[in-house]
Amino acid sequence: MIVNLPKYRISYSLIPFKRNQDLIKIKNFTNKIIFSASVIDGWNNLDEIKGNVPGKRVASFVAENFPKIFTSLQDTNIQRMAEKTAKIVDEKVLKLYPAHASCVGAFLFHYSDRNIIVAVGSIFVYIWSGKSWKKLKEIGDYSLDPSIYPSDVSCFFGRGELKKQDPDLYKVNPDTILIPTKTPIFIGTDGTEEFISIKDLNELTNKVGFDYSEKFISSLNDLASSRKSSQNDDASIFVKF
């Protein structure tokens, strides 16, 4: 599914696999914030909670509530706002599902003069430098070896069973960064890496360009579709031009 919103210069594509637990939500504002975008990857342990609804429900809950709480805080310190919001939302998620359900995600808050990105967990965030896409060093890598640990990431909303077991390892620490308002941004959930590398992204961008967002996201979606055989997880692609 491809969605284009020329008014906000954003395009995105949802590429479900078997579980369809990824979610992208755009929220309009009437104050200094023009809009927010939540790119969320939900999950639940099928051995403990049957079906795919719990992971999607957590993703939907976080996509709705994180922007609402973050924008309600009166604080000039962005990192502190993100940490407080993440803690509040995590506590609410754990009331919905005390264990075995979670999500990770990135939140974009677009102002007329800047963009704020808050990321929680393993998710890809790149910015366009003018010549190529660059990975943001401010966005951490929270990957774990699933053959050693019971989770493939250490940072997420939910999964109270792991946070009780090892609170020093499993947390909901957010990363934040401010980006100039006209700098293009790419956000992808972790399933994206299975068929679109940053090299692929750079080659496609240099070929297609940014003049037409619909053409860009369609080309990106076509590339992903051509490599469908290598997909093992839901994937979502979001671009702010």
mmCIF file of N, CA and C in Angstrom, residues 10-15 21-27 35-43 55-56 58-67 102-109 116-126 139 157 185-192 217 234-240:
data_model
loop_
_atom_site.group_PDB
_atom_site.id
_atom_site.type_symbol
_atom_site.label_atom_id
_atom_site.label_comp_id
_atom_site.label_asym_id
_atom_site.label_seq_id
_atom_site.Cartn_x
_atom_site.Cartn_y
_atom_site.Cartn_z
ATOM 1 N N ILE A 10 5.276 14.149 2.024
ATOM 2 C CA ILE A 10 5.622 12.841 2.566
ATOM 3 C C ILE A 10 4.970 11.742 1.724
ATOM 4 N N SER A 11 5.649 10.608 1.678
ATOM 5 C CA SER A 11 5.131 9.414 1.032
ATOM 6 C C SER A 11 5.546 8.221 1.870
ATOM 7 N N TYR A 12 4.699 7.189 1.871
ATOM 8 C CA TYR A 12 5.106 5.991 2.592
ATOM 9 C C TYR A 12 4.458 4.757 1.997
ATOM 10 N N SER A 13 5.052 3.626 2.317
ATOM 11 C CA SER A 13 4.574 2.352 1.810
ATOM 12 C C SER A 13 4.629 1.316 2.919
ATOM 13 N N LEU A 14 3.541 0.555 3.080
ATOM 14 C CA LEU A 14 3.481 -0.559 4.015
ATOM 15 C C LEU A 14 3.595 -1.848 3.213
ATOM 16 N N ILE A 15 4.531 -2.706 3.590
ATOM 17 C CA ILE A 15 4.778 -3.949 2.866
ATOM 18 C C ILE A 15 4.636 -5.105 3.852
ATOM 19 N N GLN A 21 1.879 -6.226 11.290
ATOM 20 C CA GLN A 21 1.889 -5.512 12.567
ATOM 21 C C GLN A 21 2.600 -4.163 12.497
ATOM 22 N N ASP A 22 3.115 -3.792 11.311
ATOM 23 C CA ASP A 22 3.672 -2.453 11.135
ATOM 24 C C ASP A 22 2.534 -1.455 10.970
ATOM 25 N N LEU A 23 2.833 -0.201 11.302
ATOM 26 C CA LEU A 23 1.791 0.830 11.220
ATOM 27 C C LEU A 23 2.444 2.197 11.039
ATOM 28 N N ILE A 24 1.856 3.032 10.186
ATOM 29 C CA ILE A 24 2.289 4.421 10.024
ATOM 30 C C ILE A 24 1.070 5.312 10.231
ATOM 31 N N LYS A 25 1.211 6.270 11.131
ATOM 32 C CA LYS A 25 0.083 7.158 11.456
ATOM 33 C C LYS A 25 0.532 8.615 11.341
ATOM 34 N N ILE A 26 -0.238 9.405 10.608
ATOM 35 C CA ILE A 26 0.022 10.837 10.460
ATOM 36 C C ILE A 26 -1.018 11.594 11.286
ATOM 37 N N LYS A 27 -0.563 12.528 12.091
ATOM 38 C CA LYS A 27 -1.463 13.308 12.939
ATOM 39 C C LYS A 27 -1.301 14.793 12.625
ATOM 40 N N PHE A 35 2.618 18.681 11.664
ATOM 41 C CA PHE A 35 2.120 17.300 11.719
ATOM 42 C C PHE A 35 3.153 16.427 12.422
ATOM 43 N N SER A 36 2.707 15.239 12.839
ATOM 44 C CA SER A 36 3.617 14.222 13.350
ATOM 45 C C SER A 36 3.416 12.960 12.523
ATOM 46 N N ALA A 37 4.460 12.157 12.455
ATOM 47 C CA ALA A 37 4.386 10.867 11.777
ATOM 48 C C ALA A 37 4.970 9.804 12.701
ATOM 49 N N SER A 38 4.227 8.730 12.909
ATOM 50 C CA SER A 38 4.684 7.618 13.726
ATOM 51 C C SER A 38 4.898 6.411 12.822
ATOM 52 N N VAL A 39 6.098 5.854 12.851
ATOM 53 C CA VAL A 39 6.433 4.660 12.064
ATOM 54 C C VAL A 39 6.739 3.556 13.069
ATOM 55 N N ILE A 40 5.815 2.603 13.205
ATOM 56 C CA ILE A 40 5.853 1.663 14.322
ATOM 57 C C ILE A 40 5.886 0.216 13.841
ATOM 58 N N ASP A 41 6.686 -0.585 14.531
ATOM 59 C CA ASP A 41 6.805 -2.016 14.269
ATOM 60 C C ASP A 41 6.324 -2.768 15.509
ATOM 61 N N GLY A 42 5.124 -3.348 15.441
ATOM 62 C CA GLY A 42 4.557 -4.082 16.569
ATOM 63 C C GLY A 42 4.967 -5.539 16.574
ATOM 64 N N TRP A 43 4.769 -6.191 17.734
ATOM 65 C CA TRP A 43 5.167 -7.609 17.866
ATOM 66 C C TRP A 43 4.501 -8.226 19.087
ATOM 67 N N GLY A 55 0.145 -7.443 18.907
ATOM 68 C CA GLY A 55 1.255 -6.617 18.430
ATOM 69 C C GLY A 55 0.777 -5.399 17.671
ATOM 70 N N LYS A 56 -0.260 -5.564 16.851
ATOM 71 C CA LYS A 56 -0.824 -4.441 16.101
ATOM 72 C C LYS A 56 -1.516 -3.461 17.048
ATOM 73 N N VAL A 58 -0.669 -2.858 20.201
ATOM 74 C CA VAL A 58 0.383 -2.087 20.872
ATOM 75 C C VAL A 58 0.915 -1.010 19.936
ATOM 76 N N ALA A 59 1.160 -1.370 18.671
ATOM 77 C CA ALA A 59 1.653 -0.400 17.689
ATOM 78 C C ALA A 59 0.680 0.760 17.532
ATOM 79 N N SER A 60 -0.606 0.461 17.429
ATOM 80 C CA SER A 60 -1.627 1.501 17.268
ATOM 81 C C SER A 60 -1.703 2.400 18.492
ATOM 82 N N PHE A 61 -1.618 1.792 19.667
ATOM 83 C CA PHE A 61 -1.689 2.554 20.911
ATOM 84 C C PHE A 61 -0.507 3.527 21.020
ATOM 85 N N VAL A 62 0.679 3.052 20.724
ATOM 86 C CA VAL A 62 1.873 3.899 20.813
ATOM 87 C C VAL A 62 1.838 4.991 19.747
ATOM 88 N N ALA A 63 1.414 4.644 18.521
ATOM 89 C CA ALA A 63 1.336 5.632 17.437
ATOM 90 C C ALA A 63 0.383 6.760 17.775
ATOM 91 N N GLU A 64 -0.685 6.456 18.496
ATOM 92 C CA GLU A 64 -1.671 7.462 18.874
ATOM 93 C C GLU A 64 -1.219 8.276 20.081
ATOM 94 N N ASN A 65 -0.647 7.626 21.069
ATOM 95 C CA ASN A 65 -0.397 8.285 22.355
ATOM 96 C C ASN A 65 0.960 8.960 22.492
ATOM 97 N N PHE A 66 1.989 8.450 21.833
ATOM 98 C CA PHE A 66 3.301 9.092 21.975
ATOM 99 C C PHE A 66 3.278 10.540 21.483
ATOM 100 N N PRO A 67 2.792 10.814 20.263
ATOM 101 C CA PRO A 67 2.742 12.219 19.814
ATOM 102 C C PRO A 67 1.869 13.097 20.694
ATOM 103 N N SER A 102 5.034 -6.011 22.361
ATOM 104 C CA SER A 102 5.890 -4.822 22.356
ATOM 105 C C SER A 102 5.847 -4.128 20.998
ATOM 106 N N CYS A 103 6.585 -3.028 20.902
ATOM 107 C CA CYS A 103 6.811 -2.375 19.621
ATOM 108 C C CYS A 103 8.038 -1.481 19.729
ATOM 109 N N VAL A 104 8.610 -1.164 18.581
ATOM 110 C CA VAL A 104 9.653 -0.141 18.458
ATOM 111 C C VAL A 104 9.140 0.862 17.437
ATOM 112 N N GLY A 105 9.788 2.015 17.358
ATOM 113 C CA GLY A 105 9.307 2.975 16.374
ATOM 114 C C GLY A 105 10.058 4.283 16.362
ATOM 115 N N ALA A 106 9.742 5.094 15.356
ATOM 116 C CA ALA A 106 10.301 6.437 15.238
ATOM 117 C C ALA A 106 9.156 7.426 15.090
ATOM 118 N N PHE A 107 9.351 8.613 15.648
ATOM 119 C CA PHE A 107 8.332 9.661 15.641
ATOM 120 C C PHE A 107 8.949 10.931 15.074
ATOM 121 N N LEU A 108 8.320 11.451 14.036
ATOM 122 C CA LEU A 108 8.775 12.691 13.407
ATOM 123 C C LEU A 108 7.791 13.798 13.751
ATOM 124 N N PHE A 109 8.319 14.904 14.275
ATOM 125 C CA PHE A 109 7.503 16.084 14.578
ATOM 126 C C PHE A 109 7.987 17.211 13.670
ATOM 127 N N ILE A 116 11.898 17.317 14.479
ATOM 128 C CA ILE A 116 12.400 16.574 15.628
ATOM 129 C C ILE A 116 12.110 15.103 15.380
ATOM 130 N N ILE A 117 13.129 14.267 15.549
ATOM 131 C CA ILE A 117 12.930 12.829 15.440
ATOM 132 C C ILE A 117 13.232 12.193 16.787
ATOM 133 N N VAL A 118 12.315 11.352 17.236
ATOM 134 C CA VAL A 118 12.509 10.542 18.434
ATOM 135 C C VAL A 118 12.432 9.084 17.994
ATOM 136 N N ALA A 119 13.432 8.288 18.332
ATOM 137 C CA ALA A 119 13.442 6.874 17.960
ATOM 138 C C ALA A 119 13.564 6.016 19.210
ATOM 139 N N VAL A 120 12.787 4.945 19.240
ATOM 140 C CA VAL A 120 12.837 3.995 20.342
ATOM 141 C C VAL A 120 13.053 2.609 19.746
ATOM 142 N N GLY A 121 14.246 2.057 19.949
ATOM 143 C CA GLY A 121 14.535 0.708 19.490
ATOM 144 C C GLY A 121 15.200 0.643 18.140
ATOM 145 N N SER A 122 15.193 -0.539 17.575
ATOM 146 C CA SER A 122 15.896 -0.825 16.327
ATOM 147 C C SER A 122 15.052 -0.387 15.131
ATOM 148 N N ILE A 123 15.427 0.749 14.560
ATOM 149 C CA ILE A 123 14.705 1.292 13.406
ATOM 150 C C ILE A 123 15.690 2.127 12.600
ATOM 151 N N PHE A 124 15.498 2.196 11.288
ATOM 152 C CA PHE A 124 16.449 2.884 10.424
ATOM 153 C C PHE A 124 16.011 4.321 10.160
ATOM 154 N N VAL A 125 16.910 5.257 10.426
ATOM 155 C CA VAL A 125 16.646 6.670 10.161
ATOM 156 C C VAL A 125 17.847 7.240 9.411
ATOM 157 N N TYR A 126 17.611 7.721 8.180
ATOM 158 C CA TYR A 126 18.665 8.324 7.365
ATOM 159 C C TYR A 126 18.257 9.748 6.985
ATOM 160 N N ILE A 139 21.117 8.034 16.361
ATOM 161 C CA ILE A 139 20.145 6.956 16.508
ATOM 162 C C ILE A 139 20.902 5.666 16.766
ATOM 163 N N PHE A 157 9.116 -0.658 23.685
ATOM 164 C CA PHE A 157 7.965 -0.488 24.562
ATOM 165 C C PHE A 157 7.442 -1.882 24.899
ATOM 166 N N ILE A 185 14.219 13.035 4.817
ATOM 167 C CA ILE A 185 14.367 12.032 5.862
ATOM 168 C C ILE A 185 13.791 10.709 5.384
ATOM 169 N N PHE A 186 14.488 9.627 5.652
ATOM 170 C CA PHE A 186 14.014 8.270 5.362
ATOM 171 C C PHE A 186 13.919 7.500 6.673
ATOM 172 N N ILE A 187 12.773 6.843 6.892
ATOM 173 C CA ILE A 187 12.600 5.988 8.069
ATOM 174 C C ILE A 187 12.104 4.627 7.589
ATOM 175 N N GLY A 188 12.737 3.562 8.084
ATOM 176 C CA GLY A 188 12.313 2.217 7.717
ATOM 177 C C GLY A 188 12.295 1.303 8.930
ATOM 178 N N THR A 189 11.292 0.426 9.010
ATOM 179 C CA THR A 189 11.279 -0.560 10.083
ATOM 180 C C THR A 189 12.315 -1.642 9.769
ATOM 181 N N ASP A 190 12.627 -2.495 10.769
ATOM 182 C CA ASP A 190 13.776 -3.382 10.605
ATOM 183 C C ASP A 190 13.604 -4.414 9.492
ATOM 184 N N GLY A 191 12.357 -4.701 9.064
ATOM 185 C CA GLY A 191 12.174 -5.619 7.952
ATOM 186 C C GLY A 191 12.682 -5.074 6.631
ATOM 187 N N THR A 192 12.866 -3.750 6.560
ATOM 188 C CA THR A 192 13.304 -3.103 5.322
ATOM 189 C C THR A 192 14.694 -3.558 4.895
ATOM 190 N N ILE A 217 8.671 7.010 -4.231
ATOM 191 C CA ILE A 217 8.178 5.956 -3.355
ATOM 192 C C ILE A 217 7.679 4.770 -4.171
ATOM 193 N N ASP A 234 7.402 -7.963 8.291
ATOM 194 C CA ASP A 234 6.711 -6.774 7.798
ATOM 195 C C ASP A 234 7.735 -5.663 7.586
ATOM 196 N N ALA A 235 7.505 -4.818 6.613
ATOM 197 C CA ALA A 235 8.404 -3.694 6.368
ATOM 198 C C ALA A 235 7.600 -2.444 6.046
ATOM 199 N N SER A 236 8.099 -1.310 6.491
ATOM 200 C CA SER A 236 7.465 -0.024 6.209
ATOM 201 C C SER A 236 8.519 0.976 5.798
ATOM 202 N N ILE A 237 8.183 1.793 4.789
ATOM 203 C CA ILE A 237 9.102 2.791 4.238
ATOM 204 C C ILE A 237 8.414 4.148 4.317
ATOM 205 N N PHE A 238 9.077 5.114 4.930
ATOM 206 C CA PHE A 238 8.520 6.468 5.065
ATOM 207 C C PHE A 238 9.564 7.464 4.590
ATOM 208 N N VAL A 239 9.135 8.440 3.774
ATOM 209 C CA VAL A 239 10.053 9.470 3.277
ATOM 210 C C VAL A 239 9.426 10.842 3.447
ATOM 211 N N LYS A 240 10.181 11.759 4.056
ATOM 212 C CA LYS A 240 9.817 13.172 4.120
ATOM 213 C C LYS A 240 10.741 13.922 3.187
#
